[in-house]
Amino acid sequence: MPIPGTKVTVEGHAIVSVDGMIAAADGSMPAALHSDADWRLFQAALDRAAIVVLGRLGHARHPNPGRRRLVLTRSVADLASDPGDPLATLWNPGGIAIADLLARLGILEGTVAVTGGTGTFDLFVPHYDRFILSEVRSLTLPDGIPCFSKGHPRLVLPGAGLEARDMEVIDRGVVQTQWVRPSATAA
Ligand SMILES: NC(=O)c1ccc[n+]([C@@H]2O[C@H](COP(=O)([O-])OP(=O)(O)OC[C@H]3O[C@@H](n4cnc5c(N)ncnc54)[C@H](OP(=O)(O)O)[C@@H]3O)[C@@H](O)[C@H]2O)c1
């Protein structure tokens, strides 16, 4: 579903274990869940985005290399500037809808890149035009933190109307699939 009043493209990015986890049970990201090739593609995609959407913990954990960020948190009523980062806006989706927020920020076109974790990935399920999913084939993370709370991305993404395209081995044991909403590629 497009974000009303905008022409933005919503693009998700995740690297997951075979069982669809973005992190281990304790919230850490094991080294085996990292791929240099995935990281390069991921960073290049974020550089092209108009804004990057991520959870408050990820924002705190990963220093901002100079991108506009939208940071999910329930610590604000609707939206607020981040006193520690002039490029970041703190956002509570319970207080202001994404369409109104993007209008307030003047982001009406370009790519909104959604980088997780779970609460952030879940929120955009109705809106993804594309989801770039990298899967580490030899890794399982029992009781890990899931990409989507409703199930494996290979079930959630088609359930949201996206189709798998352009599956590619990008690194040893790492397969990347571009999930695309057909309407986003029509015409
Ligand atoms: N493999 C991957 O592709 C990938 C991607 C992303 C993250 N990760 C990893 O996954 C692990 C888990 O991430 P995480 O969940 O700890 O961190 P996170 O998603 O970065 O941050 C979680 C915080 O975001 C806020 N939040 C989430 N959903 C919200 C909603 N619907 N409304 C308002 N605020 C919301 C809450 O902040 P407040 O507490 O301030 O309210 C919540 O505590 C981390 O290890 C991270 O590195 C992996």
Coordinates of N, CA and C and ligand atoms in Angstrom, one line a residue:
M1 N 0.9 -1.2 0.0 CA 0.0 0.0 0.0 C 0.9 1.3 0.0
P2 N 0.7 2.1 -1.0 CA 1.6 3.3 -1.0 C 1.3 4.2 0.3
I3 N 2.3 5.0 0.6 CA 2.1 5.9 1.8 C 1.3 7.1 1.2
P4 N 0.1 7.4 1.7 CA -0.8 8.4 1.1 C -0.1 9.8 1.0
G5 N -0.3 10.4 -0.1 CA 0.2 11.8 -0.3 C 1.7 11.9 -0.6
T6 N 2.3 10.7 -0.9 CA 3.7 10.7 -1.2 C 4.0 9.8 -2.4
K7 N 5.2 10.0 -3.0 CA 5.6 9.1 -4.1 C 6.8 8.3 -3.6
V8 N 7.0 8.1 -2.3 CA 8.1 7.4 -1.8 C 8.1 5.9 -2.1
T9 N 9.3 5.3 -2.2 CA 9.4 3.9 -2.3 C 9.9 3.4 -1.0
V10 N 9.2 2.4 -0.4 CA 9.6 1.9 0.9 C 10.4 0.6 0.7
E11 N 11.6 0.6 1.2 CA 12.5 -0.6 0.9 C 13.0 -1.1 2.2
G12 N 12.8 -2.4 2.5 CA 13.3 -3.0 3.7 C 14.6 -3.7 3.4
H13 N 15.5 -3.8 4.5 CA 16.8 -4.5 4.4 C 17.0 -5.4 5.6
A14 N 17.3 -6.7 5.4 CA 17.6 -7.5 6.6 C 18.5 -8.6 6.2
I15 N 19.4 -9.0 7.1 CA 20.2 -10.2 6.9 C 19.7 -11.2 8.0
V16 N 19.3 -12.4 7.6 CA 18.7 -13.3 8.6 C 19.4 -14.7 8.5
S17 N 19.1 -15.4 9.6 CA 19.6 -16.8 9.6 C 18.5 -17.7 8.9
V18 N 18.8 -18.9 8.7 CA 17.9 -19.8 8.0 C 16.5 -19.8 8.6
D19 N 16.4 -19.7 9.9 CA 15.2 -19.7 10.6 C 14.6 -18.2 10.8
G20 N 15.1 -17.3 10.0 CA 14.5 -16.0 9.9 C 14.8 -15.0 11.0
M21 N 15.9 -15.2 11.7 CA 16.3 -14.4 12.9 C 17.3 -13.3 12.5
I22 N 17.1 -12.1 13.1 CA 18.0 -11.0 12.8 C 19.1 -10.9 13.9
A23 N 18.9 -11.6 15.0 CA 19.9 -11.6 16.1 C 19.7 -12.8 17.0
A24 N 20.7 -13.1 17.8 CA 20.6 -14.2 18.7 C 19.7 -13.9 19.9
A25 N 19.4 -14.9 20.7 CA 18.4 -14.7 21.8 C 18.8 -13.6 22.7
D26 N 20.1 -13.3 22.9 CA 20.4 -12.2 23.8 C 20.5 -10.9 23.1
G27 N 20.1 -10.8 21.9 CA 20.1 -9.5 21.2 C 21.3 -9.2 20.4
S28 N 22.4 -10.0 20.6 CA 23.6 -9.8 19.9 C 23.5 -10.3 18.5
M29 N 24.4 -9.7 17.6 CA 24.5 -10.2 16.2 C 25.7 -11.1 16.1
P30 N 25.6 -12.4 16.0 CA 26.8 -13.2 15.9 C 27.6 -12.9 14.6
A31 N 28.9 -13.1 14.6 CA 29.8 -12.8 13.5 C 29.3 -13.6 12.2
A32 N 28.7 -14.8 12.4 CA 28.3 -15.6 11.3 C 27.1 -15.0 10.6
L33 N 26.5 -14.0 11.2 CA 25.3 -13.3 10.6 C 25.8 -12.1 9.8
H34 N 27.1 -11.9 9.7 CA 27.7 -10.8 8.9 C 28.2 -11.3 7.6
S35 N 28.0 -10.5 6.5 CA 28.6 -10.8 5.2 C 29.1 -9.5 4.7
D36 N 30.4 -9.5 4.3 CA 31.0 -8.2 3.8 C 30.3 -7.8 2.5
A37 N 29.9 -8.7 1.7 CA 29.2 -8.3 0.4 C 27.8 -7.7 0.8
D38 N 27.1 -8.4 1.7 CA 25.8 -7.8 2.1 C 26.0 -6.4 2.7
W39 N 27.0 -6.3 3.5 CA 27.2 -5.0 4.2 C 27.5 -3.9 3.2
R40 N 28.3 -4.2 2.1 CA 28.6 -3.2 1.1 C 27.3 -2.8 0.3
L41 N 26.5 -3.8 0.0 CA 25.3 -3.5 -0.8 C 24.3 -2.7 0.1
F42 N 24.3 -3.1 1.4 CA 23.4 -2.4 2.4 C 23.8 -1.0 2.5
Q43 N 25.1 -0.7 2.7 CA 25.5 0.7 2.9 C 25.3 1.5 1.7
A44 N 25.5 1.0 0.5 CA 25.3 1.7 -0.7 C 23.8 2.1 -0.9
A45 N 22.9 1.1 -0.5 CA 21.5 1.4 -0.6 C 21.1 2.5 0.4
L46 N 21.6 2.4 1.6 CA 21.3 3.5 2.6 C 21.8 4.9 2.1
D47 N 22.9 4.9 1.4 CA 23.5 6.1 0.9 C 22.5 6.8 -0.1
R48 N 21.8 5.9 -0.8 CA 20.9 6.4 -1.9 C 19.5 6.8 -1.3
A49 N 19.2 6.4 -0.1 CA 17.9 6.7 0.5 C 17.7 8.1 0.9
A50 N 16.4 8.5 0.9 CA 16.1 9.9 1.4 C 16.1 9.9 2.9
I51 N 15.8 8.8 3.5 CA 15.8 8.7 5.0 C 15.9 7.2 5.4
V52 N 16.5 7.0 6.5 CA 16.7 5.6 7.0 C 15.8 5.5 8.3
V53 N 15.0 4.4 8.4 CA 14.1 4.2 9.6 C 14.7 3.1 10.4
L54 N 14.8 3.3 11.7 CA 15.4 2.3 12.5 C 14.9 2.4 14.0
G55 N 15.0 1.4 14.8 CA 14.6 1.4 16.2 C 15.6 2.2 17.0
R56 N 15.2 2.6 18.2 CA 16.0 3.4 19.1 C 17.3 2.8 19.5
L57 N 17.3 1.4 19.7 CA 18.5 0.8 20.1 C 19.5 0.7 19.0
G58 N 19.1 0.5 17.8 CA 20.0 0.5 16.7 C 20.6 1.8 16.4
H59 N 19.8 2.8 16.6 CA 20.3 4.2 16.5 C 21.4 4.5 17.5
A60 N 21.1 4.1 18.7 CA 22.2 4.3 19.7 C 23.4 3.5 19.5
R61 N 23.2 2.3 18.9 CA 24.4 1.3 18.7 C 25.2 1.7 17.5
H62 N 24.6 2.2 16.5 CA 25.4 2.5 15.2 C 25.5 3.9 15.0
P63 N 26.7 4.5 15.1 CA 26.9 5.9 14.9 C 26.4 6.3 13.5
N64 N 25.8 7.5 13.4 CA 25.2 7.9 12.1 C 26.3 8.5 11.2
P65 N 26.5 7.8 10.1 CA 27.5 8.3 9.2 C 27.1 9.5 8.3
G66 N 26.0 10.2 8.7 CA 25.7 11.4 8.0 C 24.4 11.3 7.2
R67 N 23.5 10.4 7.6 CA 22.3 10.2 6.9 C 21.1 10.7 7.7
R68 N 20.0 11.1 7.0 CA 18.8 11.5 7.7 C 18.2 10.2 8.4
R69 N 17.9 10.3 9.6 CA 17.3 9.1 10.3 C 16.0 9.4 10.9
L70 N 15.1 8.4 10.9 CA 13.8 8.4 11.6 C 13.9 7.3 12.6
V71 N 13.9 7.7 13.9 CA 14.2 6.7 15.0 C 12.9 6.4 15.8
L72 N 12.5 5.1 15.7 CA 11.3 4.7 16.5 C 11.5 4.7 18.0
T73 N 10.6 5.3 18.7 CA 10.7 5.3 20.2 C 9.4 5.6 20.8
R74 N 9.1 5.0 21.9 CA 7.8 5.4 22.6 C 8.1 6.5 23.6
S75 N 9.4 7.0 23.7 CA 9.8 8.0 24.7 C 9.3 9.4 24.3
V76 N 8.8 9.6 23.1 CA 8.2 10.9 22.7 C 6.7 10.7 22.3
A77 N 6.0 11.8 22.4 CA 4.5 11.7 22.2 C 4.3 11.4 20.7
D78 N 4.9 12.2 19.8 CA 4.7 12.0 18.4 C 6.1 12.1 17.6
L79 N 6.6 13.3 17.6 CA 8.0 13.5 17.0 C 8.7 14.5 17.7
A80 N 10.0 14.4 17.7 CA 10.9 15.4 18.3 C 12.3 15.3 17.7
S81 N 13.0 16.4 17.7 CA 14.4 16.3 17.3 C 15.2 15.6 18.2
D82 N 16.3 14.9 17.7 CA 17.2 14.2 18.6 C 18.3 15.2 19.0
P83 N 18.3 15.5 20.4 CA 19.3 16.5 20.8 C 20.8 16.0 20.5
G84 N 21.0 14.7 20.3 CA 22.4 14.2 20.0 C 22.7 14.1 18.6
D85 N 21.7 14.3 17.7 CA 22.0 14.1 16.3 C 21.1 15.0 15.4
P86 N 21.6 16.0 14.9 CA 20.8 17.0 14.1 C 20.1 16.4 12.9
L87 N 20.6 15.2 12.4 CA 20.0 14.6 11.3 C 18.9 13.6 11.6
A88 N 18.7 13.4 12.9 CA 17.7 12.3 13.4 C 16.5 13.0 13.9
T89 N 15.3 12.3 13.6 CA 14.0 12.7 14.2 C 13.5 11.5 15.0
L90 N 13.2 11.8 16.2 CA 12.6 10.7 17.1 C 11.1 10.6 16.7
W91 N 10.6 9.4 16.6 CA 9.2 9.2 16.1 C 8.5 8.2 16.9
N92 N 7.3 8.5 17.4 CA 6.4 7.5 18.0 C 5.2 7.3 17.0
P93 N 5.2 6.2 16.3 CA 4.1 6.0 15.3 C 2.7 5.9 16.0
G94 N 2.7 5.7 17.3 CA 1.4 5.8 18.0 C 0.9 7.3 18.1
G95 N 1.7 8.2 17.8 CA 1.3 9.6 18.0 C 1.1 10.4 16.7
I96 N 1.8 9.9 15.6 CA 1.7 10.6 14.3 C 1.9 9.5 13.2
A97 N 1.0 9.5 12.2 CA 1.1 8.5 11.2 C 2.3 8.8 10.2
I98 N 2.8 7.8 9.6 CA 4.0 8.0 8.7 C 3.7 9.0 7.6
A99 N 2.5 9.0 7.0 CA 2.2 9.9 5.9 C 2.3 11.4 6.4
D100 N 1.7 11.6 7.6 CA 1.8 13.0 8.1 C 3.2 13.4 8.5
L101 N 4.0 12.4 9.0 CA 5.4 12.6 9.4 C 6.2 13.0 8.2
L102 N 6.1 12.2 7.1 CA 6.9 12.4 5.9 C 6.6 13.8 5.3
A103 N 5.3 14.2 5.4 CA 4.9 15.5 4.9 C 5.5 16.6 5.7
R104 N 5.5 16.4 7.1 CA 6.2 17.4 8.0 C 7.7 17.5 7.7
L105 N 8.3 16.4 7.3 CA 9.7 16.4 7.0 C 10.1 16.8 5.6
G106 N 9.0 16.9 4.8 CA 9.2 17.3 3.4 C 9.8 16.2 2.5
I107 N 9.5 14.9 3.0 CA 10.0 13.8 2.2 C 8.8 13.2 1.4
L108 N 8.7 13.6 0.2 CA 7.5 13.2 -0.6 C 7.9 12.3 -1.8
E109 N 9.2 12.1 -2.0 CA 9.6 11.1 -3.0 C 11.0 10.6 -2.6
G110 N 11.5 9.6 -3.4 CA 12.8 9.0 -3.0 C 12.5 7.7 -2.2
T111 N 13.5 7.2 -1.6 CA 13.4 5.9 -0.9 C 13.5 6.1 0.6
V112 N 12.5 5.4 1.2 CA 12.5 5.3 2.7 C 13.1 3.9 3.0
A113 N 14.3 3.9 3.6 CA 14.9 2.6 3.8 C 14.7 2.1 5.3
V114 N 14.1 0.9 5.4 CA 13.7 0.4 6.7 C 14.7 -0.7 7.1
T115 N 15.4 -0.4 8.3 CA 16.5 -1.3 8.6 C 16.3 -2.1 10.0
G116 N 15.0 -2.1 10.5 CA 14.8 -2.9 11.7 C 15.1 -2.2 13.0
G117 N 15.0 -3.0 14.2 CA 14.7 -4.4 14.3 C 13.2 -4.7 14.1
T118 N 12.8 -5.7 14.9 CA 11.5 -6.4 14.7 C 10.3 -5.4 14.6
G119 N 10.2 -4.5 15.6 CA 9.1 -3.6 15.7 C 9.0 -2.7 14.5
T120 N 10.2 -2.3 14.0 CA 10.3 -1.4 12.9 C 9.9 -2.2 11.6
F121 N 10.5 -3.4 11.4 CA 10.1 -4.2 10.3 C 8.6 -4.5 10.2
D122 N 8.1 -4.8 11.4 CA 6.6 -5.1 11.4 C 5.8 -3.9 11.0
L123 N 6.1 -2.7 11.4 CA 5.3 -1.6 11.2 C 5.1 -1.3 9.7
F124 N 6.1 -1.6 8.9 CA 6.1 -1.3 7.5 C 5.6 -2.4 6.6
V125 N 5.2 -3.5 7.2 CA 4.7 -4.6 6.4 C 3.7 -4.2 5.3
P126 N 2.7 -3.4 5.6 CA 1.7 -3.0 4.6 C 2.3 -2.1 3.5
H127 N 3.5 -1.6 3.7 CA 4.0 -0.5 2.8 C 5.2 -0.9 1.9
Y128 N 5.8 -2.1 2.2 CA 7.0 -2.4 1.4 C 6.7 -2.4 -0.1
D129 N 7.5 -1.7 -0.8 CA 7.6 -1.8 -2.3 C 8.6 -2.9 -2.6
R130 N 9.7 -2.9 -1.8 CA 10.8 -3.8 -2.0 C 11.3 -4.3 -0.7
F131 N 11.8 -5.5 -0.6 CA 12.5 -5.9 0.6 C 13.7 -6.7 0.2
I132 N 14.9 -6.3 0.6 CA 16.1 -6.9 0.2 C 16.5 -7.9 1.3
L133 N 16.3 -9.2 1.1 CA 16.5 -10.1 2.2 C 17.8 -11.0 1.9
S134 N 18.7 -10.9 2.8 CA 19.9 -11.8 2.7 C 19.8 -12.9 3.7
E135 N 20.0 -14.1 3.3 CA 19.9 -15.3 4.2 C 21.2 -16.0 4.3
V136 N 21.6 -16.3 5.5 CA 22.9 -17.0 5.8 C 22.5 -18.5 5.9
R137 N 22.8 -19.2 4.9 CA 22.3 -20.6 4.7 C 22.7 -21.6 5.8
S138 N 23.8 -21.4 6.4 CA 24.3 -22.4 7.3 C 24.0 -22.1 8.8
L139 N 23.3 -21.0 9.0 CA 23.2 -20.5 10.4 C 21.7 -20.6 10.9
T140 N 21.5 -21.2 12.0 CA 20.2 -21.2 12.7 C 20.5 -20.5 14.0
L141 N 19.4 -19.7 14.5 CA 19.5 -19.0 15.8 C 18.3 -19.4 16.6
P142 N 18.3 -20.5 17.3 CA 17.1 -20.9 18.0 C 16.8 -19.9 19.1
D143 N 15.5 -19.6 19.2 CA 15.0 -18.6 20.2 C 15.6 -17.2 19.9
G144 N 16.1 -17.0 18.7 CA 16.6 -15.6 18.4 C 15.6 -14.6 18.2
I145 N 16.0 -13.4 17.8 CA 15.1 -12.3 17.6 C 14.6 -12.3 16.1
P146 N 13.3 -12.4 15.9 CA 12.8 -12.6 14.5 C 12.8 -11.3 13.7
C147 N 13.0 -11.5 12.4 CA 12.8 -10.3 11.5 C 11.4 -9.7 11.7
F148 N 10.4 -10.6 11.5 CA 9.0 -10.2 11.7 C 8.4 -11.0 12.8
S149 N 7.6 -10.4 13.7 CA 7.0 -11.1 14.8 C 6.0 -12.1 14.3
K150 N 5.5 -11.9 13.1 CA 4.4 -12.9 12.6 C 5.0 -14.1 11.9
G151 N 6.3 -14.2 11.7 CA 6.8 -15.4 11.1 C 8.0 -15.1 10.2
H152 N 8.4 -16.2 9.5 CA 9.6 -16.1 8.7 C 9.3 -15.1 7.5
P153 N 10.4 -14.3 7.2 CA 10.2 -13.4 6.0 C 9.7 -14.0 4.8
R154 N 10.1 -15.3 4.5 CA 9.6 -16.0 3.3 C 8.1 -16.3 3.3
L155 N 7.5 -16.1 4.5 CA 6.0 -16.3 4.6 C 5.4 -14.9 4.7
V156 N 6.0 -14.0 5.5 CA 5.4 -12.7 5.7 C 5.4 -11.8 4.4
L157 N 6.5 -11.9 3.7 CA 6.6 -11.0 2.5 C 5.6 -11.4 1.4
P158 N 5.5 -12.6 1.0 CA 4.5 -13.0 0.1 C 3.1 -12.7 0.6
G159 N 2.9 -12.9 1.9 CA 1.6 -12.6 2.5 C 1.2 -11.1 2.4
A160 N 2.3 -10.3 2.3 CA 2.0 -8.8 2.2 C 2.0 -8.4 0.7
G161 N 2.0 -9.4 -0.2 CA 1.8 -9.1 -1.6 C 3.1 -9.0 -2.4
L162 N 4.3 -9.3 -1.8 CA 5.5 -9.1 -2.5 C 5.9 -10.5 -3.2
E163 N 6.6 -10.4 -4.3 CA 7.1 -11.6 -5.0 C 8.6 -11.6 -5.1
A164 N 9.1 -12.9 -5.0 CA 10.6 -13.0 -5.0 C 11.1 -12.9 -6.4
R165 N 12.2 -12.0 -6.6 CA 12.8 -11.8 -7.9 C 14.3 -11.8 -7.6
D166 N 15.1 -12.1 -8.7 CA 16.5 -11.9 -8.7 C 17.3 -12.5 -7.4
M167 N 17.1 -13.8 -7.3 CA 17.8 -14.4 -6.2 C 19.3 -14.6 -6.6
E168 N 20.2 -14.2 -5.7 CA 21.6 -14.3 -6.1 C 22.5 -14.7 -4.9
V169 N 23.5 -15.5 -5.2 CA 24.5 -15.8 -4.2 C 25.4 -14.6 -4.1
I170 N 25.4 -13.8 -3.0 CA 26.3 -12.6 -3.0 C 27.6 -12.9 -2.2
D171 N 27.6 -14.0 -1.5 CA 28.8 -14.3 -0.6 C 28.7 -15.8 -0.4
R172 N 29.8 -16.3 0.1 CA 29.8 -17.8 0.4 C 28.7 -18.1 1.4
G173 N 27.7 -18.9 1.0 CA 26.6 -19.3 1.8 C 25.6 -18.2 2.1
V174 N 25.6 -17.1 1.4 CA 24.7 -16.0 1.6 C 23.9 -15.7 0.3
V175 N 22.6 -15.9 0.4 CA 21.7 -15.7 -0.8 C 20.9 -14.5 -0.5
Q176 N 20.9 -13.6 -1.5 CA 20.1 -12.4 -1.4 C 18.9 -12.4 -2.4
T177 N 17.7 -12.2 -1.9 CA 16.5 -12.2 -2.7 C 15.9 -10.8 -2.7
Q178 N 15.5 -10.3 -3.9 CA 14.8 -9.0 -3.9 C 13.3 -9.4 -4.0
W179 N 12.7 -9.0 -2.9 CA 11.2 -9.2 -2.9 C 10.6 -7.9 -3.4
V180 N 9.7 -8.0 -4.3 CA 9.2 -6.8 -5.0 C 7.6 -6.8 -5.0
R181 N 7.0 -5.7 -4.8 CA 5.6 -5.6 -5.0 C 5.3 -5.4 -6.5
P182 N 4.6 -6.3 -7.1 CA 4.4 -6.2 -8.6 C 4.0 -4.8 -9.1
S183 N 3.2 -4.1 -8.3 CA 2.7 -2.8 -8.8 C 3.9 -1.8 -8.8
A184 N 4.9 -2.1 -8.0 CA 6.1 -1.1 -8.0 C 6.9 -1.3 -9.2
T185 N 6.8 -2.4 -10.0 CA 7.6 -2.6 -11.2 C 6.8 -2.5 -12.4
A186 N 5.4 -2.4 -12.3 CA 4.6 -2.3 -13.5 C 4.9 -1.1 -14.3
A187 N 4.6 -1.2 -15.6 CA 4.7 -0.1 -16.6 C 6.1 0.3 -16.9
Ligands
LIG1 N1 20.1 -8.7 11.0 C1 19.5 -7.6 10.7 O1 19.2 -7.3 9.5 C2 19.2 -6.6 11.8 C3 18.4 -5.5 11.5 C4 18.1 -4.7 12.6 C5 18.6 -5.0 13.9 N2 19.3 -6.1 14.1 C6 19.7 -6.5 15.4 O2 18.5 -7.0 16.0 C7 18.7 -6.9 17.4 C8 17.4 -6.4 17.9 O3 17.1 -5.1 17.6 P1 16.3 -4.4 18.7 O4 14.9 -4.8 18.6 O5 17.0 -4.6 20.0 O6 16.5 -2.9 18.5 P2 15.8 -1.8 17.7 O7 14.7 -2.3 16.9 O8 16.9 -1.0 17.1 O9 15.2 -0.9 18.9 C9 14.1 -1.3 19.6 C10 13.4 0.0 20.2 O10 12.8 0.7 19.1 C11 11.6 1.3 19.6 N3 10.4 0.7 18.9 C12 10.4 -0.5 18.2 N4 9.1 -0.6 17.7 C13 8.4 0.5 18.0 C14 7.1 0.9 17.7 N5 6.2 0.2 17.0 N6 6.7 2.1 18.2 C15 7.6 2.9 18.9 N7 8.8 2.6 19.2 C16 9.2 1.4 18.7 C17 11.5 1.0 21.1 O11 12.2 2.1 21.6 P3 11.9 2.7 23.1 O12 12.4 1.6 24.1 O13 12.8 4.0 23.2 O14 10.5 3.0 23.2 C18 12.3 -0.3 21.2 O15 12.8 -0.5 22.5 C19 19.9 -6.0 17.7 O16 21.0 -6.9 18.0 C20 20.2 -5.4 16.3 O17 21.5 -5.2 16.1 C21 19.6 -6.9 13.1

